[in-house]
PDB file of C-alpha atoms in Angstrom:
ATOM      1  CA  UNK A  26      21.423 -29.406 -37.976  1.00  0.00           C
ATOM      2  CA  UNK A  27      22.066 -29.393 -41.350  1.00  0.00           C
ATOM      3  CA  UNK A  28      23.554 -32.529 -43.084  1.00  0.00           C
ATOM      4  CA  UNK A  29      27.809 -31.912 -43.551  1.00  0.00           C
ATOM      5  CA  UNK A  30      28.952 -33.672 -46.991  1.00  0.00           C
ATOM      6  CA  UNK A  31      31.447 -36.320 -46.657  1.00  0.00           C
ATOM      7  CA  UNK A  32      33.928 -37.728 -49.203  1.00  0.00           C
ATOM      8  CA  UNK A  33      35.694 -41.258 -48.696  1.00  0.00           C
ATOM      9  CA  UNK A  34      38.848 -41.501 -50.711  1.00  0.00           C
ATOM     10  CA  UNK A  35      40.737 -45.265 -51.375  1.00  0.00           C
ATOM     11  CA  UNK A  36      43.970 -45.991 -52.804  1.00  0.00           C
ATOM     12  CA  UNK A  37      47.373 -44.856 -52.455  1.00  0.00           C
ATOM     13  CA  UNK A  38      49.575 -42.068 -50.390  1.00  0.00           C
ATOM     14  CA  UNK A  39      53.168 -41.793 -51.632  1.00  0.00           C
ATOM     15  CA  UNK A  40      56.380 -39.548 -51.803  1.00  0.00           C
ATOM     16  CA  UNK A  41      57.127 -38.224 -55.268  1.00  0.00           C
ATOM     17  CA  UNK A  42      60.941 -38.257 -55.557  1.00  0.00           C
ATOM     18  CA  UNK A  43      61.800 -35.832 -58.783  1.00  0.00           C
ATOM     19  CA  UNK A  44      64.742 -35.777 -60.561  1.00  0.00           C
ATOM     20  CA  UNK A  45      64.823 -33.200 -63.007  1.00  0.00           C
ATOM     21  CA  UNK A  46      67.361 -30.417 -64.441  1.00  0.00           C
ATOM     22  CA  UNK A  47      66.191 -28.608 -60.871  1.00  0.00           C
ATOM     23  CA  UNK A  48      68.119 -31.602 -58.981  1.00  0.00           C
ATOM     24  CA  UNK A  49      66.123 -34.008 -56.573  1.00  0.00           C
ATOM     25  CA  UNK A  50      63.489 -33.160 -54.904  1.00  0.00           C
ATOM     26  CA  UNK A  51      60.193 -34.825 -52.609  1.00  0.00           C
ATOM     27  CA  UNK A  52      56.623 -33.668 -52.975  1.00  0.00           C
ATOM     28  CA  UNK A  53      53.537 -35.667 -51.006  1.00  0.00           C
ATOM     29  CA  UNK A  54      51.569 -37.159 -54.150  1.00  0.00           C
ATOM     30  CA  UNK A  55      49.865 -40.467 -54.646  1.00  0.00           C
ATOM     31  CA  UNK A  56      46.679 -40.310 -57.115  1.00  0.00           C
ATOM     32  CA  UNK A  57      44.108 -40.570 -54.081  1.00  0.00           C
ATOM     33  CA  UNK A  58      45.720 -38.648 -51.893  1.00  0.00           C
ATOM     34  CA  UNK A  59      45.528 -35.819 -54.327  1.00  0.00           C
ATOM     35  CA  UNK A  60      41.439 -36.561 -54.725  1.00  0.00           C
ATOM     36  CA  UNK A  61      41.378 -36.242 -51.231  1.00  0.00           C
ATOM     37  CA  UNK A  62      43.346 -33.143 -50.495  1.00  0.00           C
ATOM     38  CA  UNK A  63      41.203 -31.387 -53.721  1.00  0.00           C
ATOM     39  CA  UNK A  64      37.877 -32.320 -52.123  1.00  0.00           C
ATOM     40  CA  UNK A  65      38.711 -30.689 -48.935  1.00  0.00           C
ATOM     41  CA  UNK A  66      40.268 -27.564 -51.068  1.00  0.00           C
ATOM     42  CA  UNK A  67      36.853 -27.529 -52.758  1.00  0.00           C
ATOM     43  CA  UNK A  68      35.042 -27.411 -49.722  1.00  0.00           C
ATOM     44  CA  UNK A  69      34.252 -31.461 -48.762  1.00  0.00           C
ATOM     45  CA  UNK A  70      35.109 -33.108 -45.531  1.00  0.00           C
ATOM     46  CA  UNK A  71      37.159 -35.644 -46.620  1.00  0.00           C
ATOM     47  CA  UNK A  72      38.519 -38.590 -45.632  1.00  0.00           C
ATOM     48  CA  UNK A  73      41.686 -41.017 -46.997  1.00  0.00           C
ATOM     49  CA  UNK A  74      42.103 -44.695 -46.827  1.00  0.00           C
ATOM     50  CA  UNK A  75      45.251 -45.547 -47.335  1.00  0.00           C
ATOM     51  CA  UNK A  76      48.842 -47.341 -46.943  1.00  0.00           C
ATOM     52  CA  UNK A  77      50.900 -45.578 -44.955  1.00  0.00           C
ATOM     53  CA  UNK A  78      54.496 -46.252 -43.443  1.00  0.00           C
ATOM     54  CA  UNK A  79      55.577 -45.966 -40.068  1.00  0.00           C
ATOM     55  CA  UNK A  80      58.392 -44.168 -41.370  1.00  0.00           C
ATOM     56  CA  UNK A  81      59.816 -40.108 -41.907  1.00  0.00           C
ATOM     57  CA  UNK A  82      58.179 -40.433 -45.481  1.00  0.00           C
ATOM     58  CA  UNK A  83      54.484 -41.825 -43.653  1.00  0.00           C
ATOM     59  CA  UNK A  84      55.232 -38.800 -41.231  1.00  0.00           C
ATOM     60  CA  UNK A  85      55.522 -36.186 -44.378  1.00  0.00           C
ATOM     61  CA  UNK A  86      52.090 -37.652 -45.319  1.00  0.00           C
ATOM     62  CA  UNK A  87      50.449 -37.665 -42.174  1.00  0.00           C
ATOM     63  CA  UNK A  88      51.308 -34.048 -41.721  1.00  0.00           C
ATOM     64  CA  UNK A  89      50.155 -32.687 -45.718  1.00  0.00           C
ATOM     65  CA  UNK A  90      47.567 -34.577 -45.079  1.00  0.00           C
ATOM     66  CA  UNK A  91      46.683 -32.669 -41.359  1.00  0.00           C
ATOM     67  CA  UNK A  92      48.046 -29.335 -42.948  1.00  0.00           C
ATOM     68  CA  UNK A  93      45.254 -29.933 -45.549  1.00  0.00           C
ATOM     69  CA  UNK A  94      42.414 -30.703 -42.710  1.00  0.00           C
ATOM     70  CA  UNK A  95      41.744 -34.347 -44.321  1.00  0.00           C
ATOM     71  CA  UNK A  96      41.294 -37.268 -41.941  1.00  0.00           C
ATOM     72  CA  UNK A  97      43.704 -40.464 -42.373  1.00  0.00           C
ATOM     73  CA  UNK A  98      42.312 -43.782 -41.786  1.00  0.00           C
ATOM     74  CA  UNK A  99      46.235 -45.726 -42.238  1.00  0.00           C
ATOM     75  CA  UNK A 100      46.373 -49.526 -43.019  1.00  0.00           C
ATOM     76  CA  UNK A 101      49.523 -51.050 -42.004  1.00  0.00           C
ATOM     77  CA  UNK A 102      52.572 -51.010 -44.208  1.00  0.00           C
ATOM     78  CA  UNK A 103      54.618 -53.419 -43.536  1.00  0.00           C
ATOM     79  CA  UNK A 104      57.192 -52.445 -46.298  1.00  0.00           C
ATOM     80  CA  UNK A 105      56.980 -48.812 -45.044  1.00  0.00           C
ATOM     81  CA  UNK A 106      55.575 -46.055 -46.778  1.00  0.00           C
ATOM     82  CA  UNK A 107      55.208 -46.018 -51.232  1.00  0.00           C
ATOM     83  CA  UNK A 108      57.825 -44.024 -52.965  1.00  0.00           C
ATOM     84  CA  UNK A 109      58.011 -42.683 -57.141  1.00  0.00           C
ATOM     85  CA  UNK A 110      60.937 -42.013 -59.104  1.00  0.00           C
ATOM     86  CA  UNK A 111      59.766 -39.743 -61.036  1.00  0.00           C
ATOM     87  CA  UNK A 112      61.547 -38.436 -64.368  1.00  0.00           C
ATOM     88  CA  UNK A 113      60.189 -36.471 -67.235  1.00  0.00           C
ATOM     89  CA  UNK A 114      61.246 -37.558 -70.819  1.00  0.00           C
ATOM     90  CA  UNK A 115      62.396 -34.757 -73.491  1.00  0.00           C
ATOM     91  CA  UNK A 116      58.308 -33.838 -74.183  1.00  0.00           C
ATOM     92  CA  UNK A 117      57.880 -33.016 -70.305  1.00  0.00           C
ATOM     93  CA  UNK A 118      56.088 -36.389 -69.826  1.00  0.00           C
ATOM     94  CA  UNK A 119      56.604 -38.260 -66.142  1.00  0.00           C
ATOM     95  CA  UNK A 120      57.957 -41.435 -66.040  1.00  0.00           C
ATOM     96  CA  UNK A 121      57.647 -43.400 -63.032  1.00  0.00           C
ATOM     97  CA  UNK A 122      59.313 -45.899 -60.772  1.00  0.00           C
ATOM     98  CA  UNK A 123      57.667 -47.328 -58.287  1.00  0.00           C
ATOM     99  CA  UNK A 124      59.384 -49.276 -54.518  1.00  0.00           C
ATOM    100  CA  UNK A 125      58.359 -52.518 -53.053  1.00  0.00           C
ATOM    101  CA  UNK A 126      55.799 -50.402 -51.188  1.00  0.00           C
ATOM    102  CA  UNK A 127      53.783 -49.331 -53.421  1.00  0.00           C
ATOM    103  CA  UNK A 128      54.245 -52.154 -55.483  1.00  0.00           C
ATOM    104  CA  UNK A 129      52.859 -54.253 -52.529  1.00  0.00           C
ATOM    105  CA  UNK A 130      50.328 -51.804 -51.637  1.00  0.00           C
ATOM    106  CA  UNK A 131      47.883 -53.315 -49.942  1.00  0.00           C
ATOM    107  CA  UNK A 132      44.132 -51.900 -47.965  1.00  0.00           C
ATOM    108  CA  UNK A 133      42.269 -53.348 -44.907  1.00  0.00           C
ATOM    109  CA  UNK A 134      38.854 -52.060 -43.989  1.00  0.00           C
ATOM    110  CA  UNK A 135      38.709 -51.998 -40.133  1.00  0.00           C
ATOM    111  CA  UNK A 136      36.185 -49.989 -38.075  1.00  0.00           C
ATOM    112  CA  UNK A 137      37.445 -47.103 -38.809  1.00  0.00           C
ATOM    113  CA  UNK A 138      37.578 -47.218 -42.290  1.00  0.00           C
ATOM    114  CA  UNK A 139      33.796 -48.833 -42.418  1.00  0.00           C
ATOM    115  CA  UNK A 140      32.262 -45.944 -40.041  1.00  0.00           C
ATOM    116  CA  UNK A 141      33.977 -43.442 -42.925  1.00  0.00           C
ATOM    117  CA  UNK A 142      32.416 -44.846 -45.656  1.00  0.00           C
ATOM    118  CA  UNK A 143      29.343 -45.724 -44.457  1.00  0.00           C
ATOM    119  CA  UNK A 144      29.159 -42.192 -43.394  1.00  0.00           C
ATOM    120  CA  UNK A 145      30.020 -41.217 -46.630  1.00  0.00           C
ATOM    121  CA  UNK A 146      28.299 -39.259 -49.821  1.00  0.00           C
ATOM    122  CA  UNK A 147      30.676 -40.717 -52.169  1.00  0.00           C
ATOM    123  CA  UNK A 148      33.533 -42.736 -52.161  1.00  0.00           C
ATOM    124  CA  UNK A 149      35.856 -42.010 -54.606  1.00  0.00           C
ATOM    125  CA  UNK A 150      38.590 -44.749 -55.541  1.00  0.00           C
ATOM    126  CA  UNK A 151      41.924 -44.252 -57.650  1.00  0.00           C
ATOM    127  CA  UNK A 152      45.080 -45.901 -58.193  1.00  0.00           C
ATOM    128  CA  UNK A 153      43.377 -49.255 -56.427  1.00  0.00           C
ATOM    129  CA  UNK A 154      45.403 -53.066 -57.201  1.00  0.00           C
ATOM    130  CA  UNK A 155      42.617 -54.314 -59.052  1.00  0.00           C
ATOM    131  CA  UNK A 156      44.851 -56.649 -60.389  1.00  0.00           C
ATOM    132  CA  UNK A 157      44.766 -58.632 -56.431  1.00  0.00           C
ATOM    133  CA  UNK A 158      41.537 -60.587 -56.644  1.00  0.00           C
ATOM    134  CA  UNK A 159      41.997 -60.256 -52.427  1.00  0.00           C
ATOM    135  CA  UNK A 160      41.953 -57.019 -52.506  1.00  0.00           C
ATOM    136  CA  UNK A 161      39.010 -56.154 -54.983  1.00  0.00           C
ATOM    137  CA  UNK A 162      36.909 -58.829 -52.810  1.00  0.00           C
ATOM    138  CA  UNK A 163      37.999 -56.989 -49.490  1.00  0.00           C
ATOM    139  CA  UNK A 164      36.828 -53.470 -51.544  1.00  0.00           C
ATOM    140  CA  UNK A 165      33.472 -54.411 -52.724  1.00  0.00           C
ATOM    141  CA  UNK A 166      32.727 -55.868 -49.456  1.00  0.00           C
ATOM    142  CA  UNK A 167      33.268 -52.469 -47.781  1.00  0.00           C
ATOM    143  CA  UNK A 168      31.434 -50.496 -50.233  1.00  0.00           C
ATOM    144  CA  UNK A 169      28.074 -52.280 -49.945  1.00  0.00           C
ATOM    145  CA  UNK A 170      25.799 -50.010 -50.212  1.00  0.00           C
ATOM    146  CA  UNK A 171      27.973 -46.766 -51.104  1.00  0.00           C
ATOM    147  CA  UNK A 172      27.692 -44.506 -53.987  1.00  0.00           C
ATOM    148  CA  UNK A 173      30.840 -44.634 -55.919  1.00  0.00           C
ATOM    149  CA  UNK A 174      32.972 -42.283 -58.244  1.00  0.00           C
ATOM    150  CA  UNK A 175      36.168 -44.731 -59.749  1.00  0.00           C
ATOM    151  CA  UNK A 176      39.603 -43.816 -61.348  1.00  0.00           C
ATOM    152  CA  UNK A 177      41.289 -46.975 -62.335  1.00  0.00           C
ATOM    153  CA  UNK A 178      44.688 -44.951 -62.797  1.00  0.00           C
ATOM    154  CA  UNK A 179      46.734 -47.599 -63.787  1.00  0.00           C
ATOM    155  CA  UNK A 180      50.372 -47.511 -63.397  1.00  0.00           C
ATOM    156  CA  UNK A 181      52.367 -49.497 -65.696  1.00  0.00           C
ATOM    157  CA  UNK A 182      55.035 -49.893 -62.995  1.00  0.00           C
ATOM    158  CA  UNK A 183      53.159 -51.371 -60.236  1.00  0.00           C
ATOM    159  CA  UNK A 184      50.634 -53.108 -62.700  1.00  0.00           C
ATOM    160  CA  UNK A 185      51.082 -56.897 -62.599  1.00  0.00           C
ATOM    161  CA  UNK A 186      48.254 -58.622 -64.078  1.00  0.00           C
ATOM    162  CA  UNK A 187      46.342 -56.763 -66.922  1.00  0.00           C
ATOM    163  CA  UNK A 188      43.639 -59.043 -67.381  1.00  0.00           C
ATOM    164  CA  UNK A 189      42.653 -59.177 -63.423  1.00  0.00           C
ATOM    165  CA  UNK A 190      42.751 -55.628 -62.940  1.00  0.00           C
ATOM    166  CA  UNK A 191      40.182 -55.443 -66.433  1.00  0.00           C
ATOM    167  CA  UNK A 192      38.119 -58.030 -63.963  1.00  0.00           C
ATOM    168  CA  UNK A 193      38.081 -56.201 -60.546  1.00  0.00           C
ATOM    169  CA  UNK A 194      38.111 -52.805 -62.338  1.00  0.00           C
ATOM    170  CA  UNK A 195      34.745 -53.096 -63.867  1.00  0.00           C
ATOM    171  CA  UNK A 196      33.322 -55.305 -61.085  1.00  0.00           C
ATOM    172  CA  UNK A 197      33.507 -52.310 -58.872  1.00  0.00           C
ATOM    173  CA  UNK A 198      32.722 -50.151 -62.041  1.00  0.00           C
ATOM    174  CA  UNK A 199      30.222 -51.593 -62.860  1.00  0.00           C
ATOM    175  CA  UNK A 200      27.432 -49.573 -60.982  1.00  0.00           C
ATOM    176  CA  UNK A 201      29.460 -46.545 -59.927  1.00  0.00           C
ATOM    177  CA  UNK A 202      27.496 -42.955 -60.131  1.00  0.00           C
ATOM    178  CA  UNK A 203      31.234 -42.401 -62.111  1.00  0.00           C
ATOM    179  CA  UNK A 204      33.447 -43.554 -63.900  1.00  0.00           C
ATOM    180  CA  UNK A 205      36.847 -41.616 -65.144  1.00  0.00           C
ATOM    181  CA  UNK A 206      38.720 -42.754 -67.187  1.00  0.00           C
ATOM    182  CA  UNK A 207      41.962 -41.442 -69.893  1.00  0.00           C
ATOM    183  CA  UNK A 208      43.231 -42.060 -73.093  1.00  0.00           C
ATOM    184  CA  UNK A 209      46.676 -43.590 -70.909  1.00  0.00           C
ATOM    185  CA  UNK A 210      44.024 -46.431 -69.140  1.00  0.00           C
ATOM    186  CA  UNK A 211      42.613 -46.968 -72.791  1.00  0.00           C
ATOM    187  CA  UNK A 212      45.954 -47.864 -73.918  1.00  0.00           C
ATOM    188  CA  UNK A 213      47.066 -49.470 -70.548  1.00  0.00           C
ATOM    189  CA  UNK A 214      44.128 -51.929 -70.588  1.00  0.00           C
ATOM    190  CA  UNK A 215      42.085 -51.821 -72.868  1.00  0.00           C
ATOM    191  CA  UNK A 216      42.928 -51.709 -77.016  1.00  0.00           C
ATOM    192  CA  UNK A 217      43.140 -47.797 -76.832  1.00  0.00           C
ATOM    193  CA  UNK A 218      40.229 -46.929 -78.094  1.00  0.00           C
ATOM    194  CA  UNK A 219      38.484 -44.277 -75.627  1.00  0.00           C
ATOM    195  CA  UNK A 220      35.445 -43.804 -77.477  1.00  0.00           C
ATOM    196  CA  UNK A 221      35.018 -47.710 -77.235  1.00  0.00           C
ATOM    197  CA  UNK A 222      35.935 -47.912 -73.462  1.00  0.00           C
ATOM    198  CA  UNK A 223      33.465 -45.150 -72.570  1.00  0.00           C
ATOM    199  CA  UNK A 224      30.307 -47.879 -74.213  1.00  0.00           C
ATOM    200  CA  UNK A 225      31.694 -50.754 -72.798  1.00  0.00           C
ATOM    201  CA  UNK A 226      31.406 -49.272 -69.141  1.00  0.00           C
ATOM    202  CA  UNK A 227      28.442 -47.488 -70.140  1.00  0.00           C
ATOM    203  CA  UNK A 228      26.992 -51.057 -70.790  1.00  0.00           C
ATOM    204  CA  UNK A 229      28.352 -52.857 -67.992  1.00  0.00           C
ATOM    205  CA  UNK A 230      26.576 -50.702 -65.973  1.00  0.00           C
ATOM    206  CA  UNK A 231      27.935 -47.270 -65.217  1.00  0.00           C
ATOM    207  CA  UNK A 232      25.603 -44.809 -64.807  1.00  0.00           C
ATOM    208  CA  UNK A 233      27.896 -41.886 -66.116  1.00  0.00           C
ATOM    209  CA  UNK A 234      31.324 -42.266 -67.984  1.00  0.00           C
ATOM    210  CA  UNK A 235      34.011 -39.518 -68.179  1.00  0.00           C
ATOM    211  CA  UNK A 236      36.402 -39.849 -70.691  1.00  0.00           C
ATOM    212  CA  UNK A 237      39.210 -37.852 -70.743  1.00  0.00           C
ATOM    213  CA  UNK A 238      41.601 -37.165 -73.738  1.00  0.00           C
ATOM    214  CA  UNK A 239      44.466 -34.414 -73.100  1.00  0.00           C
ATOM    215  CA  UNK A 240      44.687 -31.226 -75.523  1.00  0.00           C
ATOM    216  CA  UNK A 241      41.261 -33.235 -77.421  1.00  0.00           C
ATOM    217  CA  UNK A 242      39.173 -32.490 -73.935  1.00  0.00           C
ATOM    218  CA  UNK A 243      36.566 -34.539 -72.992  1.00  0.00           C
ATOM    219  CA  UNK A 244      33.109 -36.634 -73.347  1.00  0.00           C
ATOM    220  CA  UNK A 245      30.687 -37.251 -70.604  1.00  0.00           C
ATOM    221  CA  UNK A 246      28.212 -39.622 -71.236  1.00  0.00           C
ATOM    222  CA  UNK A 247      25.007 -39.791 -68.923  1.00  0.00           C
ATOM    223  CA  UNK A 248      21.591 -41.144 -69.108  1.00  0.00           C
ATOM    224  CA  UNK A 249      20.965 -37.307 -69.757  1.00  0.00           C
ATOM    225  CA  UNK A 250      22.890 -37.448 -72.577  1.00  0.00           C
ATOM    226  CA  UNK A 251      26.570 -37.074 -73.644  1.00  0.00           C
ATOM    227  CA  UNK A 252      28.303 -33.596 -72.948  1.00  0.00           C
ATOM    228  CA  UNK A 253      31.626 -32.754 -74.595  1.00  0.00           C
ATOM    229  CA  UNK A 254      34.369 -29.852 -73.042  1.00  0.00           C
ATOM    230  CA  UNK A 255      37.282 -28.836 -74.870  1.00  0.00           C
ATOM    231  CA  UNK A 256      40.817 -27.990 -72.027  1.00  0.00           C
ATOM    232  CA  UNK A 257      40.088 -24.584 -70.782  1.00  0.00           C
ATOM    233  CA  UNK A 258      41.704 -21.834 -71.807  1.00  0.00           C
ATOM    234  CA  UNK A 259      43.625 -20.242 -68.656  1.00  0.00           C
ATOM    235  CA  UNK A 260      45.662 -17.228 -68.071  1.00  0.00           C
ATOM    236  CA  UNK A 261      49.518 -18.842 -67.411  1.00  0.00           C
ATOM    237  CA  UNK A 262      51.926 -21.224 -68.995  1.00  0.00           C
ATOM    238  CA  UNK A 263      51.652 -25.127 -68.335  1.00  0.00           C
ATOM    239  CA  UNK A 264      53.771 -26.081 -65.363  1.00  0.00           C
ATOM    240  CA  UNK A 265      53.179 -29.169 -64.761  1.00  0.00           C
ATOM    241  CA  UNK A 266      50.335 -31.665 -65.885  1.00  0.00           C
ATOM    242  CA  UNK A 267      51.377 -34.135 -63.140  1.00  0.00           C
ATOM    243  CA  UNK A 268      47.668 -34.191 -61.248  1.00  0.00           C
ATOM    244  CA  UNK A 269      45.100 -33.301 -64.308  1.00  0.00           C
ATOM    245  CA  UNK A 270      43.237 -36.072 -63.934  1.00  0.00           C
ATOM    246  CA  UNK A 271      43.503 -36.124 -60.349  1.00  0.00           C
ATOM    247  CA  UNK A 272      42.253 -32.626 -59.689  1.00  0.00           C
ATOM    248  CA  UNK A 273      39.372 -33.567 -62.177  1.00  0.00           C
ATOM    249  CA  UNK A 274      38.317 -36.499 -60.661  1.00  0.00           C
ATOM    250  CA  UNK A 275      38.279 -34.432 -57.283  1.00  0.00           C
ATOM    251  CA  UNK A 276      35.555 -31.732 -58.826  1.00  0.00           C
ATOM    252  CA  UNK A 277      33.348 -34.029 -60.365  1.00  0.00           C
ATOM    253  CA  UNK A 278      33.123 -36.254 -57.239  1.00  0.00           C
ATOM    254  CA  UNK A 279      32.738 -32.912 -55.165  1.00  0.00           C
ATOM    255  CA  UNK A 280      30.085 -31.791 -57.713  1.00  0.00           C
ATOM    256  CA  UNK A 281      28.498 -35.051 -57.182  1.00  0.00           C
ATOM    257  CA  UNK A 282      29.054 -34.797 -53.149  1.00  0.00           C
ATOM    258  CA  UNK A 283      25.049 -34.914 -52.115  1.00  0.00           C
ATOM    259  CA  UNK A 284      23.972 -34.180 -55.171  1.00  0.00           C
ATOM    260  CA  UNK A 285      22.477 -36.206 -58.051  1.00  0.00           C
ATOM    261  CA  UNK A 286      22.599 -33.944 -61.510  1.00  0.00           C
ATOM    262  CA  UNK A 287      19.757 -34.534 -63.711  1.00  0.00           C
ATOM    263  CA  UNK A 288      19.723 -32.022 -66.165  1.00  0.00           C
ATOM    264  CA  UNK A 289      21.789 -31.230 -69.236  1.00  0.00           C
ATOM    265  CA  UNK A 290      22.888 -28.110 -67.628  1.00  0.00           C
ATOM    266  CA  UNK A 291      23.761 -29.725 -64.651  1.00  0.00           C
ATOM    267  CA  UNK A 292      26.110 -31.906 -66.036  1.00  0.00           C
ATOM    268  CA  UNK A 293      27.374 -29.727 -68.579  1.00  0.00           C
ATOM    269  CA  UNK A 294      28.102 -27.138 -65.649  1.00  0.00           C
ATOM    270  CA  UNK A 295      30.060 -30.156 -63.879  1.00  0.00           C
ATOM    271  CA  UNK A 296      32.013 -31.481 -66.830  1.00  0.00           C
ATOM    272  CA  UNK A 297      33.051 -27.519 -67.414  1.00  0.00           C
ATOM    273  CA  UNK A 298      34.189 -27.018 -63.918  1.00  0.00           C
ATOM    274  CA  UNK A 299      36.131 -30.246 -64.248  1.00  0.00           C
ATOM    275  CA  UNK A 300      38.138 -28.914 -66.859  1.00  0.00           C
ATOM    276  CA  UNK A 301      38.497 -25.174 -65.337  1.00  0.00           C
ATOM    277  CA  UNK A 302      39.663 -27.164 -62.069  1.00  0.00           C
ATOM    278  CA  UNK A 303      41.950 -29.355 -64.549  1.00  0.00           C
ATOM    279  CA  UNK A 304      43.835 -26.979 -66.141  1.00  0.00           C
ATOM    280  CA  UNK A 305      43.886 -24.414 -63.349  1.00  0.00           C
ATOM    281  CA  UNK A 306      46.464 -27.247 -61.552  1.00  0.00           C
ATOM    282  CA  UNK A 307      48.490 -27.611 -64.715  1.00  0.00           C
ATOM    283  CA  UNK A 308      49.020 -23.602 -64.328  1.00  0.00           C
ATOM    284  CA  UNK A 309      51.466 -24.564 -61.139  1.00  0.00           C
ATOM    285  CA  UNK A 310      54.010 -27.775 -60.004  1.00  0.00           C
ATOM    286  CA  UNK A 311      52.686 -30.876 -58.243  1.00  0.00           C
ATOM    287  CA  UNK A 312      49.100 -32.669 -58.083  1.00  0.00           C
ATOM    288  CA  UNK A 313      47.802 -30.054 -55.773  1.00  0.00           C
ATOM    289  CA  UNK A 314      44.727 -28.721 -56.920  1.00  0.00           C
ATOM    290  CA  UNK A 315      43.901 -25.287 -57.592  1.00  0.00           C
ATOM    291  CA  UNK A 316      40.832 -23.292 -58.769  1.00  0.00           C
ATOM    292  CA  UNK A 317      40.550 -20.411 -61.517  1.00  0.00           C
ATOM    293  CA  UNK A 318      39.966 -18.772 -58.338  1.00  0.00           C
ATOM    294  CA  UNK A 319      42.618 -19.551 -56.734  1.00  0.00           C
ATOM    295  CA  UNK A 320      45.098 -18.421 -59.507  1.00  0.00           C
ATOM    296  CA  UNK A 321      43.263 -14.830 -59.602  1.00  0.00           C
ATOM    297  CA  UNK A 322      43.899 -14.439 -55.892  1.00  0.00           C
ATOM    298  CA  UNK A 323      46.275 -15.960 -54.516  1.00  0.00           C
ATOM    299  CA  UNK A 324      45.187 -18.649 -52.259  1.00  0.00           C
ATOM    300  CA  UNK A 325      41.889 -17.345 -51.272  1.00  0.00           C
ATOM    301  CA  UNK A 326      39.239 -18.591 -52.952  1.00  0.00           C
ATOM    302  CA  UNK A 327      40.134 -22.069 -52.534  1.00  0.00           C
ATOM    303  CA  UNK A 328      37.632 -23.650 -49.509  1.00  0.00           C
ATOM    304  CA  UNK A 329      39.262 -25.500 -46.837  1.00  0.00           C
ATOM    305  CA  UNK A 330      42.983 -24.948 -47.523  1.00  0.00           C
TER     306      UNK A 330
END
């Protein structure tokens, strides 16, 4: 039988409680959850390893993942499901306040988690508590032999020790197939120099580094060369930038599942596709990944949904 490409995503799953001029509403979210669902919508079998509570919010998260055909491997959540209160400033940028469950998130790796990781072509990690040494130790042990894509995705409302977060993140990123970092990551964790961060991660052993800079587009540095792409121009207004980074990571990860780009054309195509997917995702509210094809043809053309 032909091999079925499989991915695993490790990180957060939560409820976004959005407050704006339209009132208050709730959406299922979390960076890792968005990546896992995005991978499935791009046609890749996907498993999410995350902490989910035994509560109503947790039921919504489970239902959402089931609707998108994403397998969930749960870690016990003694403080209930994670929640983020989201408000937008005058420019439309979101700010987040996280509940205790999110701030104390913890992931454990039982038999189901280890089996999923062992059978995955790629393991993506996003919004992980890298500032907790015990969590990083458990993650590193579970990842032995895995091919990894990583996005540090630090959130100031959940960051307790910046120096420890950097140590944990760089430990896991040192041999990653690809590391995605953004301008916000450089500002929160380092000195704000995104180019210097890209060089630092490459020097540390990351096989490829994708640096995204919002309106300034992205730079992808690999052994095959350094590639650039602007923000993709698509029809329609930008509605919501939430989830753009998660969509970028999902698109890159989908291109690496079962594949090892080698030529300049391969890497440039992967970068352009990721920018296209990110731009499409910004044309709708929430973190659910969209593709240019799905915008043109309703939701048809988005695989796995």
